[in-house]
Structure formats: structure tokens, C-alpha cells
Amino acid sequence: MDFPTILQVLDSTIRLATPLLLACLAGLFSERAGIFDIGLEGKMLIAAFFSAAIAYTTGSVWMGLLAGVASSMVLSALHGVASITFRGNQLISGVAINFLAAGMTVLIAQDWFSQGGRTPSLSGGARFNAITLPFAEALQGVPILGPIYHDLISGHTILVYVAFLMVPLTWWILFRTRFGLRLRAVGENPAAVDTAGVSVVGLRYAAVAICGVLTGVAGAYLATGLQAGFVKDMAAGRGYIALAALIFAKWRPWYALMSTMLFGFLQAVALRPDLIQNTIGIRVQVQLLDALPYILTVIILAGFVGRAIPPRAGGAPYVKER
Amino acid sequence: MDKMPAWADVVLIPLISLLLAAILSAVVILAIGESPVEAFNLMVDGALMRSSGWGYTLYYATNFIFTGLAVAVAFHARMFNIGGEGQAMLGGLGVALACLYVPWPHWTLAMLGSTLGAAAFGAAWALIPAYLQARRGSHIVITTIMFNFIAAALLNYLLIGVLKPTGSMEPASAKFDPSFALPTFQQMFSSADAPLFRGAPANVSFFLALAACLFVWLLIWRSRLGYEIRAYGWSQTGAKYAGISGTRIIIISMLISGGLAGLMAVNTTQGEAERLILNSTEGAGFIGIAVALMGRNHPFGVLLAAILFGFLYQGGAELALWTNIPRELIVVIQALVILFTGALDNMVRMPLERIFLALRRKES
Amino acid sequence: MTDTAPAIELKGISKAFGPVQANKDISIRVMPGTIHGIIGENGAGKSTLMSILYGFYKADKGEVFINGTRTEIPDSQAAISAGIGMVFQHFKLVENFTVVENVILGAEDGFQLRPSIAKARKSLKQLAEEYELNVDPDAKIENLSVGHQQRVEILKALYRQADILILDEPTGVLTPAEADHLFRILDNLRNEGKTIILITHKLREIMEYTDTVSVMRRGEMTATVRTAETSTEELAELMVGRKVLLRVDKKPAQPKQVVLSVKDLRVTDSAGVERIKGVSFDIRAGEIYGIAGVAGNGQSELMEVLGGMQAGTGTITMNGEEIDLTGRYSDGQSRRARSIGHVPEDRQDEGLILDFTAWENMVFGYHRDPDWAAGPLMNNAGIVQEAEGKMQRFDVRPPNPHLTAKNFSGGNQQKIVLAREIERNPDLLLVGQPTRGVDIGAIEFIHQEIIRLRDEGKAILLVSVELDEIMSLSDRIAVMFDGRLMGERDPAEANERELGLLMAGISEEPDKPAWKAVDENLDAIEHGEAPKHG
């Protein structure tokens, strides 16, 4: 593999890792507060649809983003009502949300656009376009660093940079602020938070809301950044991969960056089966590459690569003791 | 004291949940500019008013009985098996191998062979997640989800590779021997002057599904193993005290669960398609979740809920055919049923409990 | 007397949970700078009352006055602002947070954490000096002893400027000497003018440390008296509503052959910590062997190993035959086959499946017994019939085998477990905490059944954290501390003080005050050193 090809693969790694990273951080906020969320997939999907649909009708990608985030937050609120207010089973609620999104997006897409469950293609201001960072052109000539800066770091959409900035921000919020302390506490022992006079319900809703915003951005990126429009089932398991990445990251922000980059890399490589054949000399089935993130996750889950201990109160609704 | 009589818990709550799901679905239909009443009439007409409609309804119901029972059995051990879809896909592979490579002398033996193949492959696909849960503590929900994706990739690989007959362009296996075809309801119940279930895919597997209901009932409520599964489901520490091995319960109940999900393929693959095709499960594995929740994890409830979903499925197909309502409406209804009977159970339960409490106070 | 307003005054508090009236028209006055005890049996409504005061529950009726002003307490935040602090029986701490993080949680000064932590650290140091509340501010809670965790709870309240401190059963998990230290802290706090409410069911604590005491029974406040003007007997009678036999009548034991022999038993838990460090003892037919100790010193693990729930090393022989300790060839069911009955410490989590009916629970653990088989299935009708008889013999109320176990009271649940285990007539009965959360009437019945089994020539191993229970039932007493047995005593000769010191790991009376020796001992354990014996 030559240098430009490596840059190319890494470049698509970044593009493909971005929605995973956003969704993974979303799940991190939710699960750190004790709310399991396997509905990331559905929230991404509905956000992808509404961002594409609204971006198409208004011609503004920013309106689309807003609509995507809003729709994702509606599903988040539903998850909150089910798992916080009515103390329901968080896994079942997540499953329901995934189906709700899968059905509603096609239903509405068909009703609005009559194109078999997709939106028309987006172009111009209805999409997020690449940003060229300052001096990218000027520095292109510098050996090695120049192309890295120009081809790899520069030239992504704004949402990619947002996603990467979210990593230190998430770390800072969780470990350096009052809100973060309380959030982590409510995922470990909600009774401690409650008796300290802080609302468990409020904190958990806040966490679920943040989760909704971030998955909303992730979904919007799918339909208006990575691709140009919504197609049926376009989240394609990314919500589940993000969940897997979260486990891999042991619920920590910097590790989340690494694990989502790894899974993004696998997806990038799966798009270029010829590269593997050239590099290691064996033809690898595309299906194996498709399945690899899932197989890796199972291996990680099996604990052969270090134990992942989830937040202690995760998945359990909070009931005051008598 | 129990806050509510048992019948309210078993009958009233699922019915109210279903009503809520129906109302919301009607709102959705209204929102996309169609009439809910007309849609409902169309569904009833297409699914229940003709024997051929029933033939489709019961065909779908057969699938949902198997996947619903699969979810229910695992749930009695407090495991949430989301992997029914992948287990059913592998069940299809078991059926295909049994029907492609063994020269059965008669369809009954072929059915026996495909039943064993389907159950064994489905169970095997549940074994790894079960083992990982029992021994490594890996969350079964996540691993079974992952195994659904892996199963899809595996079948994809096989159906465009080894299993595809040479010269064929379709990702599907070769046709099974025609003598293995299972008797359909049309063949079984029609007479010369009264043709019934014309063209419908319902077949003898439906009775296999009924037998599975009986088996699960005996297993859960009458057998020692069922006693242990339920005990483990309610309290893991209690099970340990009683000398019930958690590892054993997890693995056995998941094997049974996976086997039941796999059995669905007898209906779809041997009974209907008569070859293995891509995506033969069509999401039935997931509908099992809704069916089990709605049926309160009891085989009889599962049977009723499966028939209900069979009706929705067939009715939904009719809708897609005659109106502008896509089939995905059924996915929405399914989501609403899961939401109300599963996640929002307390929303329905808490006010009901209050009503019953008030009634009781008035009496005393 | 009347010029100072009471620190707390409750007027006509009532609270019902569904059909259960937990508090009925309760009124109480507590003067500032006093320790006020609230005593009552389990389920008398003490904790509910205090939870109302701390904003956990809303009272159906009644008013709360703090320092003479009527105060609404809709939530814990309001209670904290009213100057109320609470130390719960089960601590409300975040296990993997440090002490200082737990202290500031909910009482941070600003959005950023750093300044709050610095401030809390300073103030913790001050509080430690003032009240003998020493805890390392940077230690993680999960690495602290129970006694120190409790101090963190008190520090949390003091950091929030609490003037009124409520402690719910604070000594249940402490050694007698740790408890002494706690009461010295409480004494200091009282001298600083703080008001303390002590909820307990231990009469001794009330008599020794409180200024005034209220007695609760079945949701009602039956009396409020000055401690100096009452007696243990009077309080006990007020608590249960009749004269109580505090001693159990029993004939002297007639021990026969050795039934159970334990040699050099060791148990290591899943985290790799050694919980039992070489324990040896014998139990003979016809005697009750009592093991006293503060909860968490290895008694639970001992019961679990004997009951087949946990693996261990060493040798155990039962009726002369060795038992498999690896857990590979044995479990709870094979122990039962060896004629070992097991009444577990936690009946709700272990001894019963609360969502099973009474009849299903009557064969729990024996469900594979051929007696209950009907071909490949279970003989449910036969089990129901058998259960009816057992419930009658053990006076389980209501005697309905089809009722779900969770619908029985604590005492009746325990009777179901006892009926199941005792009716099998085991050669050895393991009994853990037989009367925890059980009402007094049932306690007497349960004690009599245990003694009856002994008199039939069975061996009994009794584990209890209630020293009184151990002393009145046992024929021989051993004390367990830090995974070891601290020597055996004859109940006729042993006294509470001596056993108390043993429970703290001190086998001889040292010159310095007991609580100090205990503290050093615990510190040593926390730092991974072997405790000093004697």
C-alpha cells in the first residue's frame, strides 16, 4: 500500500467513524446515568430521515439538522418516559423505539415523497459540504505532513469536527463539573443522589436528552453529510456498532474515540476489499469484513480483551426504598 | 396482598395495551391521509373473511408462534433473546441441508429431518451467546443482536457461494425435491366441490407449532426443568441456594429458545419457498418479542397473539396492495405493541391498580 | 423549659401505603441539644416516620415544625435546607467515588468541581479534629470498613450544616466497640448543641445513650418518656404490648456423636479475597453450636460453603463421610441429599422465590426428589397437599398454599422456610439469622422449633448477629472475626463484654480503651496487614 492509499483509507475511516463516535458518546451519557439505550439505531434513523426531508424541503441543511435533532429527542423523551417515569424495561423500550423508527421513516417518506421510502437526493445548501481548513492548500507541498493536513485533517464537514471536539468536551463535563459528578453518581447509586437532595429523575432525563441531541447529530450526518439523502434502513446497524464500541471503551470518552476509529477503519477497509488482497495476499470475503465488527464485539464482550464493568445501577429503574 | 385480581393482569392489561396501540395506529393512518375504518375493513376482509385469507394469516401465525415461544422460554429464565431472527435464519440453513442432501423416502420423514435440522441449527446459533452469558457474563441482549448480523452475513456468503446452483443468478439454494413438499391446508381440507385455502401457504407446520405450544406449557409449568427455569428467572441467588446451576439453566433455556426459533424455518423454507432464500425470516424473529410480551409469556397467550399478528401481517399486505399505506405500517404497530405491553406496562398498570384498590375499599 | 422551641415537633402525622397504615396520628417533640431515641419492633413504622421527616414520603396528614416554625418537607433538598441530616441503615454512598466526592455530591459550590473539592477537604479536616471523625478524604468508599463508611455518612450531614441528625439502626453493622466510638461522636455532637434522633430496636443503646425515648408499636406512638425515669422491662412491654420472656427456656444439651466436622476450612471469594482463613470445629448430635460476630466477618461464607453454594478448601465430614468442597461434584441439592437442612440468612433472596406460591416454595431445593415426581413431570397436586399439612403444623398464616410467598409477612415467610427444612428431619440444620425482621410472637415459636429439633438429637449450626439470640439458644458459642474463629465459650460463663471484644478481634483485654484497639485493628485490615490478635 502506498502513502496516498493509506491516506485515502484513513480519510474514509474518519468519515465512517464520525456517526459511530457521536452515537457512542450519546450512549455514554445515557448509560453513565444508568439508562441503557439500545435505541440508538432507531434515533439515528429517524434523525437521518427528518434531517434529509427538511433539508430537502427548506433547502437549508441547518433546518434539516434541527429537525433531525428534534425528532431524535422525541424518541429520547419516549425512552425517558418509559424507563424513568414508568420504570419500564429499558431494553424493551429500546427495541420498540428501533422498530418505531424503522416503520415511521418509511411510512412518512412514502407519504411525503412517494419514492419507495426514500427522500430525493440532496444537493447544494441542503447538504453539509466539506470545509477546507486554513493553509491546507498552501501547506500541501510539505512532505508527509502536508498531505496529511490537506487530505486527512482538512476537507471534512463541520459535523466531523464537532464529533471530534465532543470527546474532550465529554471528558471535561463528566470528570470536571458538578453535572458530571452527579451524572456518574446517578448511574452508580441513584439513592445517594436522591438523599443528597438532587433529583434522580431530572438528572436521568438530562442524560437521555443529551443522548437524543448527539444521536440526532449522528443521524443528520448520515443523511446530509456522509450521503446525500435518506434511504430506507440507512443506519444499517451503526447504532448497534456504537453500542459495541461503548462497551469496548468501557464507558470512557477517550477510549470511545479509539474504539469508534477502529470500527470505522474496519468499515473503510470493507469498502476496499482489493486493498486487503494486495496487502496480505489473500482474498477476503466481503461478508466476513461486514461481519467483522460484530465478531470483534462478541470477542470483546466475551471478556478476552479485559473486563468491561458497566455502571452499577445501569438498566435498573430507581425506586425509593421504604 | 396482590393489588389486582389475576384475570386483570392476564387479560385486561394486554387488551388495554392493544387498544392504545390500535388508537395510535389509527392516528398514523389518518395522518397519512387514509381512513382507519376503511383500512381496518380492508384488513379484516383480506385476512379473515375468506379461507385463503385465513390460509395466509395462519401461515404467518405459525412463524410467530415459534418465535414468540422462543422469546417466552428465554424470558422465563430472565433472558431477553433478541436473536430469534438469526436463529431462524440458521434454522433455514438446517432445513436446507436436510432437504438438499438427504434422499428422504417420504415427506413425513423429510419433515422430521428438517425439524431436527432446524432445531439443531437454531439451538447451535443460540449456544455461543448462551455460553458467553453463563460463563463470561457477556450481556445476552448485545451478543444475540451481534449474532443476528453475523447470521445474515453467513447466509449471504453461503447463498451466493456454495449453496447456489451453478448457472443461477439468484442468491438462493436449489429447489428441494418436490416429493418433500409439505401438505398445504388447501390439500388437506379442500374437497372437490368445496375448495378451501386456495393458493395459501398455510401448511402442516401449523400443527407442529401447536405441538410446540403444548410442549412449552408442559416444560414450563409441569416439569422439574421448568420449575428450575422459573426459579432461576425470579431469583438467581435463590437458585444457587437450591442447588440450581445458573450455567445449566442459561444454556438449556437458550438452546430450547434457539431451537424453537429455528423451527420456524420448517414453515417458511420447507413449507412455503421449498428452497432457501435470502431473508426468508422477514423479521419474524423480532415479531416474536411483541408476541411473547402480548401473550404474557404463556403458550396459550403466545398462540392468540401470534394469530393476531398473523392477521396484522396478512391485512398489512392487503393494505399495501390496495392503498397507499406501505407494509411498514405493521412494523409501527409492532413497535407500539412492544412499547405498550413491554416498556410502558406500568403506565397501564398503575392506574388500573388504583382503580382495583378503590373498588376493594368500597367493598370492605 | 418553654422558652426554647423544640428542634423538631411533629403533630398528628399519618401515612398509609395502600391498605397498610404505617403511621397513625403521631406527635412528638424533641428539644435541641438532646439525644432522642425511637424504639420499636421491625415494621412498627419508625423508618417511615423518619423518611417523612427527610422528605422521602409525603405524610397524608399532619404538620412538621422545625425550631418552632412550620416547615413543609416535600423532598430531601427541603430537609437538608431545614438542617436535617440522615444516616440511613443502608448507606447511600457511591462506592467507586472517593470520600470527598461523596461528601460534596449535591452540595457543590459551583459548576466546576475543583474549588468545591478543595473547600471540602479543608472542612473535612476540621470536622475530623472536632468530632473524632477521621477518614482519609481520598480513599474510595469500597475500600473502607463499614464503620468508616458510616463516618462518611455523618460527615456528609455535617458538611451540609445539619443541626438535626437522624440515625437509623446505626449499630446493626458495627462491633460493640465501634458502636462505642460512634456514641462518643454523637455525644460530642450533642455537646455542640446538635439534636440527634436515634432509631433502634436495641434497648441497651436507648438506656445508655439517650435523654428521652419514644416507643412505637404498629404505626402508633405508644409513649414518650425520659430515659432516666424508665426501665428496660417497661420499654420492652411498651414495644410489644405485653410482658416478654427475654430468656429462652431449654433443658441442658445432651451431645452425642460428632455429626459435622470442619477442618482448616478456607474460602476465597471471586475477587480473590480470602474470606475464611482456616476454620475448624465439630458439631455433635443434640447440640446447638452458635457463631456470633459482626456481619461480614465470614459467617455468610461459612453457611454458603456448608450449604453447597460456594467452593472452599479444607476438609468437611458429615456423618463420617467427606463432602466435596470444590463445587464441581456437589451443590445445594447434593448437600440436602446428605441430610443437611439450610435455613439461609436471607430468606427473601435465597430461601424463597417470592413470586412462587407457598406450595411451590415448600419443595424449593427438594424439587428433584423422587417423592414429588409424576413420571417425567412434577406431582403438583401431591405437593400442594403436603404443603397444606406443613403450613398447618407450623401455624403459617394464612394457611393457603396457593398464595404467593411475597404476600406473607416476614415471620410467616420464615415459618415456610423452617417448615420445609425442619420437616425433612435433617441430621444437621444450618440456621442463619433465624429471626431477622420477624415479629416477637414468631420469634418465640421459631426458637422453640430449633430447640425441639436439638432435643430430637439433631445437630444445629446457628449463625446470628444478635448476640442475645446466640447467648440464649447456643450450647457452645464461637465468635467469628475476619474469617477466623476467635475461640469457644460456654454460654453459662461467657459475658457480653467478653464476647463483644472477641467480635472486634481482641482476645484479651488491653490496657487502652476498647474502641481504640478496635480502630487500630480495623485500620490494619484496611491497609492489608494482618490484624493483631491480643
Coordinates of N, CA and C in Angstrom, one line a residue, chain C residues 18 49 95 100 122 162 215 243 263 266 273 332 356 462 500:
Chain C
G18 N -51.1 2.1 50.6 CA -52.2 1.2 50.2 C -53.1 0.9 51.4
L49 N -41.6 7.0 59.5 CA -41.8 8.4 60.2 C -40.5 9.2 59.8
E95 N -20.0 3.9 45.7 CA -18.9 3.0 46.1 C -17.6 3.3 45.4
V100 N -14.3 12.4 49.6 CA -14.6 13.8 49.4 C -15.6 14.0 48.3
K122 N -10.7 20.8 53.2 CA -10.3 21.7 54.4 C -11.4 21.4 55.5
A162 N -25.9 20.3 59.0 CA -27.1 19.8 59.7 C -27.0 20.1 61.2
V215 N -41.6 5.3 72.1 CA -41.8 3.9 71.7 C -42.9 3.8 70.7
K243 N -46.0 -8.5 78.4 CA -44.7 -8.9 79.0 C -44.0 -9.9 78.1
K263 N -12.5 -29.0 59.2 CA -11.0 -28.8 59.5 C -10.4 -27.9 58.5
R266 N -11.0 -23.0 54.3 CA -10.7 -21.7 53.7 C -11.5 -21.4 52.5
V273 N -10.3 -12.3 47.5 CA -10.0 -12.0 48.9 C -10.4 -13.3 49.7
G332 N -26.3 -27.4 46.2 CA -27.2 -27.4 47.3 C -28.1 -28.6 47.4
F356 N -43.1 -17.2 43.7 CA -43.7 -18.6 43.6 C -44.8 -18.6 44.7
L462 N -25.9 -22.5 64.4 CA -26.7 -21.2 64.4 C -25.8 -20.0 64.2
G500 N -18.1 -9.3 73.1 CA -18.1 -8.1 72.3 C -16.6 -7.8 71.9

